[in-house]
Structures are given as structure tokens and as C-alpha cells.
Coordinates of C-alpha atoms in Angstrom, one line a residue:
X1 CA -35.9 -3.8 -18.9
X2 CA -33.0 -5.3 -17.8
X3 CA -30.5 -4.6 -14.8
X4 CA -27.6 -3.5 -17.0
X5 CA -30.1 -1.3 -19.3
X6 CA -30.9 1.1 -15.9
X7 CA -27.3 2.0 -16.3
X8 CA -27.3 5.3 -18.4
X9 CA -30.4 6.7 -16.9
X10 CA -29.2 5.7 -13.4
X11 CA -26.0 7.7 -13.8
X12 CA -27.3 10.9 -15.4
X13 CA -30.2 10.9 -12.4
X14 CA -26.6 10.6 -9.9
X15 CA -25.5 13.8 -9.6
X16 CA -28.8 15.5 -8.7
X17 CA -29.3 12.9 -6.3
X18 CA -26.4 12.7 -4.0
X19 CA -27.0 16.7 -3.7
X20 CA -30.3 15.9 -2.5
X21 CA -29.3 13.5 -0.1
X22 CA -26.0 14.9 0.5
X23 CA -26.6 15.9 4.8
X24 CA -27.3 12.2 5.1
X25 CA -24.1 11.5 3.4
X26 CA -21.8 13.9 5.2
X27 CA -23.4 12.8 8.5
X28 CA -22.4 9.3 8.1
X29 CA -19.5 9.9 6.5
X30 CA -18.4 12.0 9.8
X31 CA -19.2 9.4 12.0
X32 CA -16.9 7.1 10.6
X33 CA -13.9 9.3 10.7
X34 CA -15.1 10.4 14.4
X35 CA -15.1 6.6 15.5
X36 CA -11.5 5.9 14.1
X37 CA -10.4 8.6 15.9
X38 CA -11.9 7.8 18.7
X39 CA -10.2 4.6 18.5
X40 CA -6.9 5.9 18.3
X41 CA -7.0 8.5 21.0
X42 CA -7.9 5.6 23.1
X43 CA -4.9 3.5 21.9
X44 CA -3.0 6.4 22.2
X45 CA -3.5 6.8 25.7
X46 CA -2.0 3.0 26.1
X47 CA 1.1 4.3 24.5
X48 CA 3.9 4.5 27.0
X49 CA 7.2 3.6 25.9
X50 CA 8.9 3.0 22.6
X51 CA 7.8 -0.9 21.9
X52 CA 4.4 0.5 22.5
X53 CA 5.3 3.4 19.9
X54 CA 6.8 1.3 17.1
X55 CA 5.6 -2.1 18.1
X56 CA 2.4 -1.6 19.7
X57 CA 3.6 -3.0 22.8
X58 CA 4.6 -6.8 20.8
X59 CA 0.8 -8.0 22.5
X60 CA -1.5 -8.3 19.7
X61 CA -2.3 -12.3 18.3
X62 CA -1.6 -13.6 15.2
X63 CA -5.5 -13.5 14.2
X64 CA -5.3 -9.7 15.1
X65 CA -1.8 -9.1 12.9
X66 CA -3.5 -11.0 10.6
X67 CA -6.6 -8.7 10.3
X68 CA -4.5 -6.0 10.9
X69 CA -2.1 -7.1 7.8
X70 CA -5.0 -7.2 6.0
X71 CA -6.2 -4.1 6.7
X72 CA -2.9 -2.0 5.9
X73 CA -3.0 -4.4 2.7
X74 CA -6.1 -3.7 1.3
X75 CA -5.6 -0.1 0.7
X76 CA -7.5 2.7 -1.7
X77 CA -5.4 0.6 -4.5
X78 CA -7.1 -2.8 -3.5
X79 CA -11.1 -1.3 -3.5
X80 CA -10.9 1.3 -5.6
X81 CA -8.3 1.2 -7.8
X82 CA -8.8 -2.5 -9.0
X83 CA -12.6 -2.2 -9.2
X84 CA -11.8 0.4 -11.5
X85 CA -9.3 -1.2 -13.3
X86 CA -11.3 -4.0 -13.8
X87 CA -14.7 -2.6 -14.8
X88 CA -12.3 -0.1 -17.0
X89 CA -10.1 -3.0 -19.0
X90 CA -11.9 -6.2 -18.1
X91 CA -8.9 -8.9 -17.9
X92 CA -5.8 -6.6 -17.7
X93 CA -7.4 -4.6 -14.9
X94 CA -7.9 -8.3 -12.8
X95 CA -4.2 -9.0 -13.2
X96 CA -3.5 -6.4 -10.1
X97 CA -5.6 -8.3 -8.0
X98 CA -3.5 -11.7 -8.6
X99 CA 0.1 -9.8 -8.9
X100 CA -1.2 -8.6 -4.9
X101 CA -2.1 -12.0 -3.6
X102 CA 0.9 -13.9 -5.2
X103 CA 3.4 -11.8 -3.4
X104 CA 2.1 -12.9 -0.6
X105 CA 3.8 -16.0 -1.3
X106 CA 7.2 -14.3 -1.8
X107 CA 6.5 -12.7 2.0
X108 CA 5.7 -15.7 3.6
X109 CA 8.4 -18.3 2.3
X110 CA 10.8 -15.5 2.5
X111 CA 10.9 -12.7 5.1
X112 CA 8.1 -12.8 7.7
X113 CA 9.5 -15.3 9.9
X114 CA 13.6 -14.4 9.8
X115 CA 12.4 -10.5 9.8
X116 CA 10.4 -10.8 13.2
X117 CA 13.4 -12.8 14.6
X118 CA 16.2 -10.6 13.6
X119 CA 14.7 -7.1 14.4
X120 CA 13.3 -5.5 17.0
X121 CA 11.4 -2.1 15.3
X122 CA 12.7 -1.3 11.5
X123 CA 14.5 -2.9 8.6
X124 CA 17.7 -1.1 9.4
X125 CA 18.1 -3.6 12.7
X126 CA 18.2 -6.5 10.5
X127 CA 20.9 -4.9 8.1
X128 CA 22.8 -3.2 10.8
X129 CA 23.3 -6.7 12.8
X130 CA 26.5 -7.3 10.6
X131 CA 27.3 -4.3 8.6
X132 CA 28.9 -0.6 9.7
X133 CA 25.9 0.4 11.8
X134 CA 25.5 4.1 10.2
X135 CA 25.9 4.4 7.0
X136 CA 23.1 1.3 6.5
X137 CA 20.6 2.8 8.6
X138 CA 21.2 6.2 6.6
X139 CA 20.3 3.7 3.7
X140 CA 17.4 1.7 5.0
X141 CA 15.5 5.2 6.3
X142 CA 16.0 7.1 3.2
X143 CA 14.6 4.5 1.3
X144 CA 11.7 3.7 4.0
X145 CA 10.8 7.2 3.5
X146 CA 10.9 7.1 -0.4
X147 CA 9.1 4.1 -0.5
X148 CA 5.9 5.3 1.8
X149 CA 5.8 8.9 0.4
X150 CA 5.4 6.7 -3.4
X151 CA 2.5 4.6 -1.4
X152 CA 1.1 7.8 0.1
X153 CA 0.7 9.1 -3.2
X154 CA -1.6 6.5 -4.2
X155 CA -3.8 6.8 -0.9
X156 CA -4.0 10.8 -1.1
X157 CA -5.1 10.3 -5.0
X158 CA -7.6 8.0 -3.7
X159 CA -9.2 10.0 -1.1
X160 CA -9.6 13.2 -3.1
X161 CA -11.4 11.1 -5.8
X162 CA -13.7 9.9 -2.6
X163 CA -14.5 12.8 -1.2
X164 CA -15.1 14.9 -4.1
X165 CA -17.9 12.7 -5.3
X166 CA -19.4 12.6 -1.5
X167 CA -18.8 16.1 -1.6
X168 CA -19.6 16.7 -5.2
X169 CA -16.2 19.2 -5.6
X170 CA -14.9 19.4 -8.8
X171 CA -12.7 22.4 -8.9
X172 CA -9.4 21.6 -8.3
X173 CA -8.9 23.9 -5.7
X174 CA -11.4 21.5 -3.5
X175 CA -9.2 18.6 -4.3
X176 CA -6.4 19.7 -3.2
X177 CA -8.5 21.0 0.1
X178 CA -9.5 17.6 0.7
X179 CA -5.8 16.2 0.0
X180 CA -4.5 18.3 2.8
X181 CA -7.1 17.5 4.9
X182 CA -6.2 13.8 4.6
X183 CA -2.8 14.4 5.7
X184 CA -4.0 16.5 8.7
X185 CA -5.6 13.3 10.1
X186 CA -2.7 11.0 9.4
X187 CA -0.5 13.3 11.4
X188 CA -3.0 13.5 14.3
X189 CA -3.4 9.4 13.9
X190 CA -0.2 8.8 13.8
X191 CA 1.1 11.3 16.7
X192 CA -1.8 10.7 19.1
X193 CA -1.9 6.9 18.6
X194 CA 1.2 5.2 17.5
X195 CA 1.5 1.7 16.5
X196 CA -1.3 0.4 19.1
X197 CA -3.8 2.9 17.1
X198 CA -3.0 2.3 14.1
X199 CA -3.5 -2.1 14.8
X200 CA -7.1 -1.1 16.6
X201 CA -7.6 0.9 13.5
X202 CA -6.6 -1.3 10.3
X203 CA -8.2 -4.2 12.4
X204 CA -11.6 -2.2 12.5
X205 CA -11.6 -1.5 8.8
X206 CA -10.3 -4.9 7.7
X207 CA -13.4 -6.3 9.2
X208 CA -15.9 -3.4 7.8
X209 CA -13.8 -3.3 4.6
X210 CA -14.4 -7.1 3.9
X211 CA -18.1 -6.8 5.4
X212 CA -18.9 -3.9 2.9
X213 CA -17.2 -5.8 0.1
X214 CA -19.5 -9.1 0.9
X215 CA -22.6 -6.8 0.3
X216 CA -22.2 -5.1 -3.1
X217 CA -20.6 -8.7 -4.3
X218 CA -24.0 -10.2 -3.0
X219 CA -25.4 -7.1 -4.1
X220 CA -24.3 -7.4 -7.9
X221 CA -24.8 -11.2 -7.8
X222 CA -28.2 -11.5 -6.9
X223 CA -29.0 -8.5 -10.2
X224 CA -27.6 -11.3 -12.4
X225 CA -29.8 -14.3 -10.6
X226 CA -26.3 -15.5 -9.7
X227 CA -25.4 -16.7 -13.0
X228 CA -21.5 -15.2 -13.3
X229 CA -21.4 -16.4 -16.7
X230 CA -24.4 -13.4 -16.9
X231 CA -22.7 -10.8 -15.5
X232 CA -19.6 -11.1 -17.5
X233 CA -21.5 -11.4 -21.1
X234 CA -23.3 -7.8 -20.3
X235 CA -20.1 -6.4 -18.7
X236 CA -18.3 -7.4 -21.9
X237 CA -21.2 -6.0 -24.2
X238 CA -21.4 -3.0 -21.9
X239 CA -17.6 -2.4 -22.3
X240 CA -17.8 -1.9 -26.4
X241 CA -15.2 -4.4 -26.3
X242 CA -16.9 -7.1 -27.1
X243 CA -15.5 -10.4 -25.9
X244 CA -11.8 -8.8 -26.1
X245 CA -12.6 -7.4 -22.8
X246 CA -12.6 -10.9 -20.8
X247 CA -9.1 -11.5 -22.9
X248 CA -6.2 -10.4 -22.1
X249 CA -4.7 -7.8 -24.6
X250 CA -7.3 -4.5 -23.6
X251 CA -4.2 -2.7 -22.1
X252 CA -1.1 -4.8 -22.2
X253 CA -1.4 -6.6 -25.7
X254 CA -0.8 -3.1 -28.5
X255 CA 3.0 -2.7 -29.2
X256 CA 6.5 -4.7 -27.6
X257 CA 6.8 -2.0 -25.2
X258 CA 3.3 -2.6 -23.7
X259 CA 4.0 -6.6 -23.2
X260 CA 7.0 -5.4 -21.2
X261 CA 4.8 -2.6 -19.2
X262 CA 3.1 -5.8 -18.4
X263 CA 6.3 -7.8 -17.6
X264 CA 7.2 -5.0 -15.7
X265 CA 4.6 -4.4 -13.7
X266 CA 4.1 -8.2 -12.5
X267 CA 7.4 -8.4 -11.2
X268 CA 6.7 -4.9 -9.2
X269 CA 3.7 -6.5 -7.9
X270 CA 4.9 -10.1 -6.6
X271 CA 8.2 -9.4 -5.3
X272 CA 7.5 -5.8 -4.0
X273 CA 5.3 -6.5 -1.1
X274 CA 8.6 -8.2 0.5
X275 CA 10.2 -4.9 0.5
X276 CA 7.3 -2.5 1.8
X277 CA 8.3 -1.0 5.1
X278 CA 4.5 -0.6 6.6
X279 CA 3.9 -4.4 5.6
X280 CA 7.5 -5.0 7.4
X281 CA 7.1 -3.2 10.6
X282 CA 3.9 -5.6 11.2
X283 CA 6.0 -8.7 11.8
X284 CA 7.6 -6.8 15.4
X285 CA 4.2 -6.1 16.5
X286 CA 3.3 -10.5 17.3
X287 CA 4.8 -11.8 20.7
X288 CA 6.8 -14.5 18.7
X289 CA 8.5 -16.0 14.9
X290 CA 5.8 -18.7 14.4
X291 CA 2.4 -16.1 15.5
X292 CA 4.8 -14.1 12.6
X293 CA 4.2 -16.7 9.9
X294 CA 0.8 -17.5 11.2
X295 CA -0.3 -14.1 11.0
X296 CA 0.7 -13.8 7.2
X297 CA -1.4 -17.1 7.0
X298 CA -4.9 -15.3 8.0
X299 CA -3.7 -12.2 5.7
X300 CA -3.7 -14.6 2.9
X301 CA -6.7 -15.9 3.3
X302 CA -8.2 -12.4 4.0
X303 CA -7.0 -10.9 1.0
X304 CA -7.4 -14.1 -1.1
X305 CA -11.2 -13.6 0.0
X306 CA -11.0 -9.6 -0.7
X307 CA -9.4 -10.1 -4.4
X308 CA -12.1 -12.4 -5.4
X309 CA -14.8 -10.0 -4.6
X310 CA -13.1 -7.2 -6.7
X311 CA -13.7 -9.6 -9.7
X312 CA -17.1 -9.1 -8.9
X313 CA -17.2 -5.2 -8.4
X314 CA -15.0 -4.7 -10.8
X315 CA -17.2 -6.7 -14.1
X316 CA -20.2 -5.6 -12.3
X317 CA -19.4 -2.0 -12.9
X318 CA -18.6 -2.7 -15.9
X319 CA -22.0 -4.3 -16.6
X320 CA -24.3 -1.9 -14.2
X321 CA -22.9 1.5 -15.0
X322 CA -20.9 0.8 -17.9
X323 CA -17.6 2.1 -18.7
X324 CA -18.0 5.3 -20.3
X325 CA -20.1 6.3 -17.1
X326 CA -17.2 5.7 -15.0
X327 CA -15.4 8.7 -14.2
X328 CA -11.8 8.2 -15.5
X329 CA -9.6 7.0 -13.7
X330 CA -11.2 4.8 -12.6
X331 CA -11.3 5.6 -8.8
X332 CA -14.7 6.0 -8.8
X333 CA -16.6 3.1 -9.7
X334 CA -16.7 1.1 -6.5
X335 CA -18.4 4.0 -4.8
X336 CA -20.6 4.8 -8.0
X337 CA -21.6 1.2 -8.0
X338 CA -22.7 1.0 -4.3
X339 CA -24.9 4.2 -5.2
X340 CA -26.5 1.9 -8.1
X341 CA -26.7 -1.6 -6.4
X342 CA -28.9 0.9 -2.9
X343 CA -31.2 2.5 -5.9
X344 CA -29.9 5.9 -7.7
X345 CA -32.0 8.4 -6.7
X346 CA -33.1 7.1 -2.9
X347 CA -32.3 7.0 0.4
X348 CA -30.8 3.6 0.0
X349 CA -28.6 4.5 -2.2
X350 CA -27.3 7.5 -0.7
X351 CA -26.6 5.2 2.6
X352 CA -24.5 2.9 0.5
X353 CA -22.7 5.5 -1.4
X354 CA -21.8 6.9 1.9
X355 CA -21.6 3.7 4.1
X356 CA -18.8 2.1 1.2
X357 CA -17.4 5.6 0.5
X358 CA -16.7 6.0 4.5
X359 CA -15.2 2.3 4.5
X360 CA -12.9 3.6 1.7
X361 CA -11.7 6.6 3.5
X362 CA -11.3 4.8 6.7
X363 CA -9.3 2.8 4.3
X364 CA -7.0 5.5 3.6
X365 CA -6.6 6.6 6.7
X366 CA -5.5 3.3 8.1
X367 CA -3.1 2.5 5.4
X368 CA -1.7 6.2 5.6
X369 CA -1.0 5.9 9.0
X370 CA 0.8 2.7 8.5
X371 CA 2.9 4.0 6.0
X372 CA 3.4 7.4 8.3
X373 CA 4.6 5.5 11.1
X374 CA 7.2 3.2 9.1
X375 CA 8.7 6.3 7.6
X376 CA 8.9 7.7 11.1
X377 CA 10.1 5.6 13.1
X378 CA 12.8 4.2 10.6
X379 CA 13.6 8.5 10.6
X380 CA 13.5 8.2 14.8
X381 CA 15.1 5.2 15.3
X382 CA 17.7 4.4 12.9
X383 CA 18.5 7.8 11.4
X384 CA 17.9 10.1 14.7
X385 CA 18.8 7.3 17.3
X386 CA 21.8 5.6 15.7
X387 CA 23.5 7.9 13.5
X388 CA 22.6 11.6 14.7
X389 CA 23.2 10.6 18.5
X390 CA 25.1 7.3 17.9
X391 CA 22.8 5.0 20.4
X392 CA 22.9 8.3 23.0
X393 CA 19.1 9.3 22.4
X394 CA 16.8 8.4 24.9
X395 CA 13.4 6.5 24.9
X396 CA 11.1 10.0 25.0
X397 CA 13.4 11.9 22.6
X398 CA 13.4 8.8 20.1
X399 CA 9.6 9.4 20.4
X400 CA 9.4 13.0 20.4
X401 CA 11.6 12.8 16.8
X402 CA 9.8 10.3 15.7
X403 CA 6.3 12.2 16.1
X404 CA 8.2 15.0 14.1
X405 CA 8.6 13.5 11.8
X406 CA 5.5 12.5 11.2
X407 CA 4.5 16.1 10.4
X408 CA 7.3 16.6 8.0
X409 CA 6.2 13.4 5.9
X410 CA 2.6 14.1 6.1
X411 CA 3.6 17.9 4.6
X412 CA 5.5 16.6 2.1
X413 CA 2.8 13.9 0.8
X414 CA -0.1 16.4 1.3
X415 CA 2.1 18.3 -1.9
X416 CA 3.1 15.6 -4.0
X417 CA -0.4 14.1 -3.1
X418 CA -2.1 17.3 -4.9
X419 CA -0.1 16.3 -8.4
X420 CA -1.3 12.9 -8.3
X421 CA -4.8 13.7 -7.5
X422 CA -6.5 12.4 -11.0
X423 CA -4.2 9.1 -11.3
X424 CA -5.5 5.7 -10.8
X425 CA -4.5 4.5 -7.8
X426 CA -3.7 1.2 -8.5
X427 CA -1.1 2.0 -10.8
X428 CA 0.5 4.8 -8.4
X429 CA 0.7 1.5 -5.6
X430 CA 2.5 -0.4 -8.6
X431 CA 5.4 2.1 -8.7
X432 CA 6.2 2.1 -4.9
X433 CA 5.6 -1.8 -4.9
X434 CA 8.7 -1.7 -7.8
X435 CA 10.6 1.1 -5.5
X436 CA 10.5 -1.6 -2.6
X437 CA 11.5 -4.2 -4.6
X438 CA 14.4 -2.7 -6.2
X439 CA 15.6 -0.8 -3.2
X440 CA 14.6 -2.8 -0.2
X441 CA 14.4 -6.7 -1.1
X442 CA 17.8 -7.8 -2.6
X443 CA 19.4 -6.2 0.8
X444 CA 16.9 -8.0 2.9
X445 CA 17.4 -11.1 1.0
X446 CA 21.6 -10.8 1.0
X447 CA 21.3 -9.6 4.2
X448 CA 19.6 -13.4 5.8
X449 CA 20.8 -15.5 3.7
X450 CA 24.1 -14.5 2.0
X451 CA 27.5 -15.1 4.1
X452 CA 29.9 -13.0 1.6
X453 CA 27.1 -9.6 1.6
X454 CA 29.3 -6.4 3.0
X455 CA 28.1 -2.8 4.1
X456 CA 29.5 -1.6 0.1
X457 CA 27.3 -4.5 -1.1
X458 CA 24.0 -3.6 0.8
X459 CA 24.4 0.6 0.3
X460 CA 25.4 0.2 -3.3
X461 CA 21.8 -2.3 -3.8
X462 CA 19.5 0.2 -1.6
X463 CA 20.9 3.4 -3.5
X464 CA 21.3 1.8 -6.7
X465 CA 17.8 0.6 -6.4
X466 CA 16.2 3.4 -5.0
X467 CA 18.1 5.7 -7.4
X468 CA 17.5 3.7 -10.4
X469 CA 13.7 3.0 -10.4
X470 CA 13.3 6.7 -9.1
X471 CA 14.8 8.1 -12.6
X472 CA 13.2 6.0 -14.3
X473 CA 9.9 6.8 -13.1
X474 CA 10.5 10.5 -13.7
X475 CA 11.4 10.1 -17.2
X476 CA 8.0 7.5 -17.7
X477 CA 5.2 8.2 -19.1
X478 CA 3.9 8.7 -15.4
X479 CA 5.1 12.0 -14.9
X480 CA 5.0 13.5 -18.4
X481 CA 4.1 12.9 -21.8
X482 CA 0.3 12.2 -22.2
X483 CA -3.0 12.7 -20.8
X484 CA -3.0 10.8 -17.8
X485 CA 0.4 11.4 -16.5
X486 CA 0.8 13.9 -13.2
X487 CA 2.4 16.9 -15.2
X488 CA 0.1 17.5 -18.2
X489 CA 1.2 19.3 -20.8
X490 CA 4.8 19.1 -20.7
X491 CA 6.5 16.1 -22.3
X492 CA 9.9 14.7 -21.0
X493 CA 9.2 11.2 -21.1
X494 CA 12.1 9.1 -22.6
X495 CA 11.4 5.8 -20.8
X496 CA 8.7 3.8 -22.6
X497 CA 7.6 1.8 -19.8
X498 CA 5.2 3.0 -17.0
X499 CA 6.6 0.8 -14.3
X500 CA 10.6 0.5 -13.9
X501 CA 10.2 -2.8 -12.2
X502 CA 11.7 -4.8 -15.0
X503 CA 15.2 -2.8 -15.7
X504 CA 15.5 -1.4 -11.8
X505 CA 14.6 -4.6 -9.7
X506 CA 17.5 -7.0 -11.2
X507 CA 19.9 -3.9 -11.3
X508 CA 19.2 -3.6 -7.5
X509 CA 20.2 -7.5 -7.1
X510 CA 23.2 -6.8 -9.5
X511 CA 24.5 -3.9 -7.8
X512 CA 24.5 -5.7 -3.9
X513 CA 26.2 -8.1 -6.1
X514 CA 28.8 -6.5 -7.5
X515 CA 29.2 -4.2 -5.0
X516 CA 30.2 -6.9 -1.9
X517 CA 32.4 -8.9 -4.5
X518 CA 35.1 -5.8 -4.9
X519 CA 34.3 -4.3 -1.2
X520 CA 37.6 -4.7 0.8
X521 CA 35.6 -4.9 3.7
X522 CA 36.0 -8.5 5.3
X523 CA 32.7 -10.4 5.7
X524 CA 32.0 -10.7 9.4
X525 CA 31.3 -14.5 9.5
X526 CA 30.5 -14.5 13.1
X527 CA 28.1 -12.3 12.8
X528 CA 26.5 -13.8 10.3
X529 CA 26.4 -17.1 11.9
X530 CA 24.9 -15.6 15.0
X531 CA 21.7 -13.9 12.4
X532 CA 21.9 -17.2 10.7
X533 CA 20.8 -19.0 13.8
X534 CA 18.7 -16.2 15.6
X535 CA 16.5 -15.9 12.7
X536 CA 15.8 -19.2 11.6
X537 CA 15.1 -20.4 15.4
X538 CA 13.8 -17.4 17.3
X539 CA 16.8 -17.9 20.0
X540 CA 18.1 -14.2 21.4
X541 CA 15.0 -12.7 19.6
X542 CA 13.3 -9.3 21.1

């Protein structure tokens, strides 16, 4: 009997299993969460001032803001949502993995380097260097906060799918338990440990993330001798797709509308990682421009490394466990697949299950407390700091504000997060990748490298973009209007396209546009020639 024809039996053996070995599970599982926190208490304790807050003190290497990148990068979207993407709709599901890496690309060549120069903690110093210093930063820290509370969405949907199938909950009451619990901790990470535990914390996971990763590939290569030409014939037979599932077409080729979805969500993906606040904020934390850009260099060849192995967990799930066995949405079939590849049914398995489903939530927990952190300190530092006490705030009150607001944005993710509990993940990711790059990007981009770009130009681009993909989200196929969307049962979907990117990401370059061409407001040429130099050479940099 073959590998792929263990599948069936494998799965319906599962569920009495992990009960039976569920102590083991829960025991490991706690260890995990009891070393990151360790961690961060530890880094916390290093926390002293407000560069050490926001910027983890500027001391880490490029290598380590490299890894650490990498580690905020490769959230619950990367492992779990793309693995089930993949092993779900074969091609279509793989294109997430390349929209991710290629917008790389766009963050390298673009921002990385001109961003750490200009700045010292958020992307309101960069726009505030030559516009009215208040109303921008109102701007950039609403739509920091909009932006991460999208992202958080994705990472709370991702944990609840986790832990219910450690846990084996399935009432939605115990989803929304562990929801809230996931929030707790990202408050406690974020308060206790600030940027420095956050680093110490994505760094740790990148490395166990990509180690776990390495395994199950090897894992699913060595079922098929090795031969990937193998695994993707029974992944395709096993998908009841036939060979359509290695084409493209499974869920972007039906109507016109769905070619745009597709459209749509590429753009989201490549030119929204530019624009993501918790990506952003990384840049401050390297002692200089150039560790900046070398830093992004070891992400991309981290998360080049990563993507490739999700081909691999993704078809293998496909093949292994097959599709129908995959609990929808998706979520699921990384750690279902570690549970197969250890031996349904044994100890083995039950240490993989828990060993990748702890890697996961340590996943989570990193990326959510780099999202937590951006939101809050852009609340601290530009909204509290510069326009509530106009540059009067001290050092330990900018902190204290900071750390509440932390608990505010962890509150109000903990509730939206409940909605979105049975969504894939990957495609929640997609919408705040399109929110950033309507919202965020074109005022970043005016902002370095545009000498006529006014304070009208850059609030009429972050609102209009923010505003714009925002509504049209709401009124997708997201939120209402068919089985998988977050409100079930109620239909007011008029927008046909699940990810805004393709109307709201121009309109948000249009509207900078248009809006500095009839501003009255002089240009500041100075000023701009002053950013013009300090971020292309480094010179006057914090």
C-alpha cells in the first residue's frame, strides 16, 4: 500500500489519537509559550529608555534584523495559510508564496535604506520631516493602527484554528476562549518586553520555524523516494482535480471577475509589504543605512528558502491526507500533516503535531507582538507625543502611553479576531497587505522621492487609501455574502472582488496626486533637499 493510500484511514484514526496523547501535547505545547516568555521578560528587563522601547536599543546586526525580519515575515499566513492554500487549490494556492517573496524586491530597491535614514522610530518621522507635523502623524498612526489590527486578524484566526485542534475544541465558545487568550499574551509581550523582546523573540522562532519546516519537507520527500515529479502526480490525483490542479485556473480561472480577484490580489501582495508598519519599524532597530539593506538581504534569502518548503507542505498535504480530509479553511493542514509524516496514532506523531503546532503559535505570538508594538508606538509617539502634547511628553510618559495602548489594540483585535476565526489566513494577510499599500506606500514613496508632494497631497493619499480599500472590503464578499465570509448569513456584498487592491491601491497614488497639485501649500524645497540627501547618504541620521 502506498504512502498517499494511508491517507483516509490515517485521518479518521486522528481524532481518537491526539485525545490519547493529548497531556504529551499540552506539555510541550506549554513549554514553548513558557520559553518565549521567558525570553521577553528577560529582554524586558534590558528595556530602559524609549530607543530601547521602539528601537530595541538600534544594537542588533544585520544577520539578527535579518532573522528577525524573517521571523515577523513568516507569520500564521506564511505556514499555515499557504500550506493550506496550496494542498487546497494546487497552483492558485502557490501564487501567495511568490506574491510574498517578490515584494521583497519592492522593499529593498525602494524603502529600506531611505526609511532607516530618515526616521528615527515610526513612519510619521519620515512624513513629518517636511509637511505640517500634526495633522500627518494623525494620518500615519490611524492608518498604522488600521493596518495591524487587519494583520492581527489573520494571526488570531490562525491561532484559534491551532489550538482547537491541539486542544480538540470545537464549540465556538472555545474559540473565541483561545482568541482572547492570544491577545492576553501579546499584551503581556509587548508591555513587559518592548522592541528588544520582541527581536529575541521573532529571532528564536525564525530559526525553529525554518528548522521545523526543513523536517516535514525532508519528511514528505523521503515518502515519495525524492522523486517531486511523484509527489505532485498523487497530490493531483488525490485532489480530484486531476491535472487542473498543477494549472493555474483551480480558483482564479471561472468568471472575469475572478481573473481580476487574481489581478487584485497580486498587486496587494508585491507592493504591500512596502507599506506594513511592523515590517517598517524593523529598519530603526540596525546601527546604520547599509546593515538596513543588508539585513533585507538575509530576509530574502530566508524567506526565499521558507516559500520553497511550503511548495512542499503544501502538495504533500495534498497527496498524504488529501483535500477533503483537510479541515476547511485550510489552516489546518500543516499541523495535520506533521501528525501524519510522525505516524497517526503514536507517540511520534503526537510530538510533531505538537512540536510544529507550538512553532506555529510561537509564530503568532511573534508576529502579533510586532504588529502590537508598531500600532503602539506610532499611537505613543506620533499621535500622543506630537500632536496631544505637541513635543512636551516626556521619555517615561511616551512609554507609559505607549504600553496603553497596547491593551486597547490587543482588546479590540481579541473581538474582531473572534469574527474571523474560521477564515483562511492567508487571504485575511492579503487584505491588510492591500490596506498598506493603498494607504501607506504612495505617501512613503512621494514623501522620498517627490519634490512638489504637500501635507494636502500626503493626508488626502493615506485617508483616501485607507478609506477606500476599507469600504471596499466591507462591501466584499469577505464580510458578507457566502459561506466563507466573517458574517454568515447576511448578504451585503456589492463589490465582486475579495481583495480591493486593484481599484484602492492606484486611487491612493491618484489622490497624493491630485491632492498636492491644487494644495496652496508651498512645497518646502529646503526641506526636501535636506531628506533628499540625509536618506540617500546616511549623513544627520539617528
Amino acid at each position: 500500500m502506498s504512502a498517499a493510500n494511508h491517507a483516509h484511514t490515517a485521518v479518521t484514526l486522528a481524532a481518537s489519537s491526539t485525545s490519547e496523547h493529548r497531556p504529551l501535547i499540552i506539555t510541550l505545547f506549554a513549554v514553548f509559550v513558557a520559553a518565549t516568555l521567558g525570553i521577553t521578560v528577560w529582554a524586558g528587563r534590558q528595556t530602559r529608555s524609549a530607543a530601547d522601547f521602539y528601537a530595541g536599543g538600534r544594537q542588533f546586526t544585520a544577520f539578527q534584523n535579518g532573522l528577525a525580519v524573517s521571523g515577523d515575515y513568516m507569520s500564521a499566513a506564511s505556514f499555515l495559510g499557504i500550506a493550506g492554500a496550496i494542498a487546497l487549490f494546487g497552483y492558485d494556492g502557490f501564487l501567495y508564496s511568490i506574491g510574498f517573496l517578490v515584494a521583497w524586491l519592492v522593499a529593498l530597491l525602494l524603502v529600506a535604506e531611505p526609511l532607516r535614514n530618515s526616521g528615527r522610530y515610526t513612519m510619521g518621522d519620515v512624513l513629518a520631516y517636511r509637511m505640517r507635523q500634526r495633522p500627518v502623524r494623525t494620518a500615519a498612526g490611524v492608518s498604522t493602527i488600521v493596518v495591524s489590527i487587519f494583520y492581527l486578524l489573520a494571526q488570531m484566526a490562525g491561532a484559534g484554528a491551532l489550538v482547537t485542534l491541539l486542544l480538540g475544541i470545537s464549540s465556538d465558545s472555545g474559540k473565541i476562549l483561545i482568541v482572547a487568550l492570544v491577545g492576553v499574551l501579546m499584551i503581556v509581550y509587548v508591555t513587559i518586553g518592548g522592541m528588544k523582546g520582541t527581536t529575541w523573540v521573532q529571532m528564536v522562532k525564525a530559526v525553529l520555524l525554518i528548522a521545523g519546516a526543513l523536517l516535514m519537507t525532508f519528511m514528505v520527500l523521503w515518502k515519495f523516494d525524492f522523486n517531486v515529479s511523484d509527489l505532485l502526480g498523487t497530490a493531483a490525483e488525490k485532489s480530484g482535480h486531476g491535472a487542473a490542479f498543477l494549472e493555474p485556473g483551480l480558483k482564479y480561472g471561472g468568471s472575469g471577475t475572478s481573473k481580476l480577484d487574481f489581478l487584485s490580489l497580486g498587486l496587494a501582495l508585491v507592493l504591500g509589504t512596502a507599506g506594513l508598519p511592523h515590517i517598517l519599524i524593523r529598519f530603526y532597530t540596525v546601527p546604520t543605512a547599509k546593515a538596513a539593506r543588508k539585513s533585507v538581504n538575509w530576509a530574502i534569502a530566508i524567506i526565499g528558502a521558507f516559500y520553497l518548503m511550503t511548495i512542499a507542505l503544501g502538495f504533500g498535504a495534498a497527496a498524504l491526507i488529501g483535500p477533503d480530509n483537510i479541515e476547511k479553511p485550510g489552516n489546518t493542514a500543516a499541523p495535520q500533516l506533521a501528525e501524519y509524516l510522525g505516524g497517526t496514532g503514536t507517540t511520534g506523531g503526537a510530538v510533531m503535531l505538537a512540536v510544529i503546532s507550538a512553532v506555529a503559535f510561537a509564530t503568532i505570538l511573534a508576529v502579533v507582538a510586532g504588529l502590537t508594538l508598531a500600532s503602539s508606538s506610532s499611537f505613543a509617539h506620533d499621535i500622543y507625543a506630537n500632536v496631544i502634547r505637541k513635543g512636551q511628553a516626556s521619555e517615561k510618559e511616551e512609554m507609559r502611553a505607549a504600553r496603553w495602548a497596547t491593551v486597547f489594540i490587543g482588546a479590540a483585535a481579541i473581538v474582531l479576531g473572534a469574527f474571523a476565526r474560521d477564515m483562511n489566513v492567508a487571504g485575511l494577510v492579503a487584505l491588510a497587505f492591500a490596506v498598506a499599500a493603498s494607504a501607506n506606500l504612495p505617501t512613503i514613496l512621494y514623501s522620498l522621492f517627490w519634490k512638489r508632494f504637500t501635507t494636502q497631497g500626503a493626508m488626502w493619499s493615506i485617508y483616501g487609501g485607507l478609506a477606500s480599500s476599507v469600504f471596499l472590503v466591507l462591501f466584499s464578499p469577505v464580510v458578507s455574502g457566502s459561506e466563507k465570509s466573517m458574517f454568515k448569513g447576511v448578504d451585503f456584498a456589492w463589490f465582486p472582488l475579495e481583495n480591493p487592491g486593484l481599484i484602492s491601491i492606484p486611487l491612493g497614488f491618484l489622490l497624493g496626486w491630485i491632492g498636492s497639485l491644487l494644495s496652496k501649500e508651498e512645497p518646502d524645497k529646503g526641506k526636501y533637499a535636506e531628506l533628499e540627501v540625509k536618506s540617500l547618504t546616511g549623513i544627520g541620521a539617528h
